[in-house]
Amino acid sequence: MKTKKNLLLAIAIFGGVLFTVEATNLIDLDGQTTTKIEKKKRKLVKWG
């Protein structure tokens, strides 16, 4: 019973580490990607 608990704990810790690594890769802490919104000028079409 103790072995099952240790195995489950080890799997949970390993899964948590993998999740954390994946999350930091998505966030991209190197600053290569930005969340800046590029604004473009819109052309207004006048009718008539």
mmCIF file of N, CA, C and O in Angstrom, residues 1 5-6 15 19-20 22 30 37-39 46:
data_model
loop_
_atom_site.group_PDB
_atom_site.id
_atom_site.type_symbol
_atom_site.label_atom_id
_atom_site.label_comp_id
_atom_site.label_asym_id
_atom_site.label_seq_id
_atom_site.Cartn_x
_atom_site.Cartn_y
_atom_site.Cartn_z
ATOM 1 N N MET A 1 0.826 -1.198 0.000
ATOM 2 C CA MET A 1 0.000 0.000 0.000
ATOM 3 C C MET A 1 0.867 1.256 0.000
ATOM 4 O O MET A 1 0.556 2.228 -0.675
ATOM 5 N N LYS A 5 1.228 4.503 -2.861
ATOM 6 C CA LYS A 5 1.164 5.920 -2.518
ATOM 7 C C LYS A 5 2.410 6.654 -3.000
ATOM 8 O O LYS A 5 2.319 7.768 -3.528
ATOM 9 N N ASN A 6 3.568 6.028 -2.826
ATOM 10 C CA ASN A 6 4.807 6.657 -3.279
ATOM 11 C C ASN A 6 4.838 6.789 -4.801
ATOM 12 O O ASN A 6 5.299 7.801 -5.329
ATOM 13 N N GLY A 15 4.176 14.934 -13.243
ATOM 14 C CA GLY A 15 3.172 15.596 -14.080
ATOM 15 C C GLY A 15 3.119 17.091 -13.823
ATOM 16 O O GLY A 15 2.965 17.882 -14.748
ATOM 17 N N PHE A 19 3.860 20.028 -16.571
ATOM 18 C CA PHE A 19 2.879 21.086 -16.800
ATOM 19 C C PHE A 19 3.518 22.461 -16.655
ATOM 20 O O PHE A 19 3.284 23.360 -17.458
ATOM 21 N N THR A 20 4.348 22.623 -15.641
ATOM 22 C CA THR A 20 5.016 23.904 -15.402
ATOM 23 C C THR A 20 5.958 24.250 -16.542
ATOM 24 O O THR A 20 5.999 25.398 -16.999
ATOM 25 N N GLU A 22 5.787 23.204 -19.661
ATOM 26 C CA GLU A 22 4.991 23.522 -20.848
ATOM 27 C C GLU A 22 4.388 24.915 -20.751
ATOM 28 O O GLU A 22 4.361 25.660 -21.725
ATOM 29 N N ASP A 30 11.515 34.712 -22.875
ATOM 30 C CA ASP A 30 12.634 35.364 -23.543
ATOM 31 C C ASP A 30 12.229 36.682 -24.194
ATOM 32 O O ASP A 30 13.071 37.444 -24.622
ATOM 33 N N ILE A 37 -0.863 44.927 -29.866
ATOM 34 C CA ILE A 37 -1.856 44.922 -30.936
ATOM 35 C C ILE A 37 -1.467 45.985 -31.960
ATOM 36 O O ILE A 37 -1.272 47.149 -31.606
ATOM 37 N N GLU A 38 -1.335 45.553 -33.189
ATOM 38 C CA GLU A 38 -0.986 46.503 -34.245
ATOM 39 C C GLU A 38 -2.265 47.157 -34.769
ATOM 40 O O GLU A 38 -3.188 46.480 -35.171
ATOM 41 N N LYS A 39 -2.257 48.481 -34.762
ATOM 42 C CA LYS A 39 -3.425 49.217 -35.247
ATOM 43 C C LYS A 39 -3.172 49.644 -36.682
ATOM 44 O O LYS A 39 -2.115 50.158 -37.023
ATOM 45 N N LYS A 46 -17.035 56.626 -48.757
ATOM 46 C CA LYS A 46 -18.179 57.543 -48.755
ATOM 47 C C LYS A 46 -19.084 57.185 -49.915
ATOM 48 O O LYS A 46 -18.646 57.077 -51.044
#
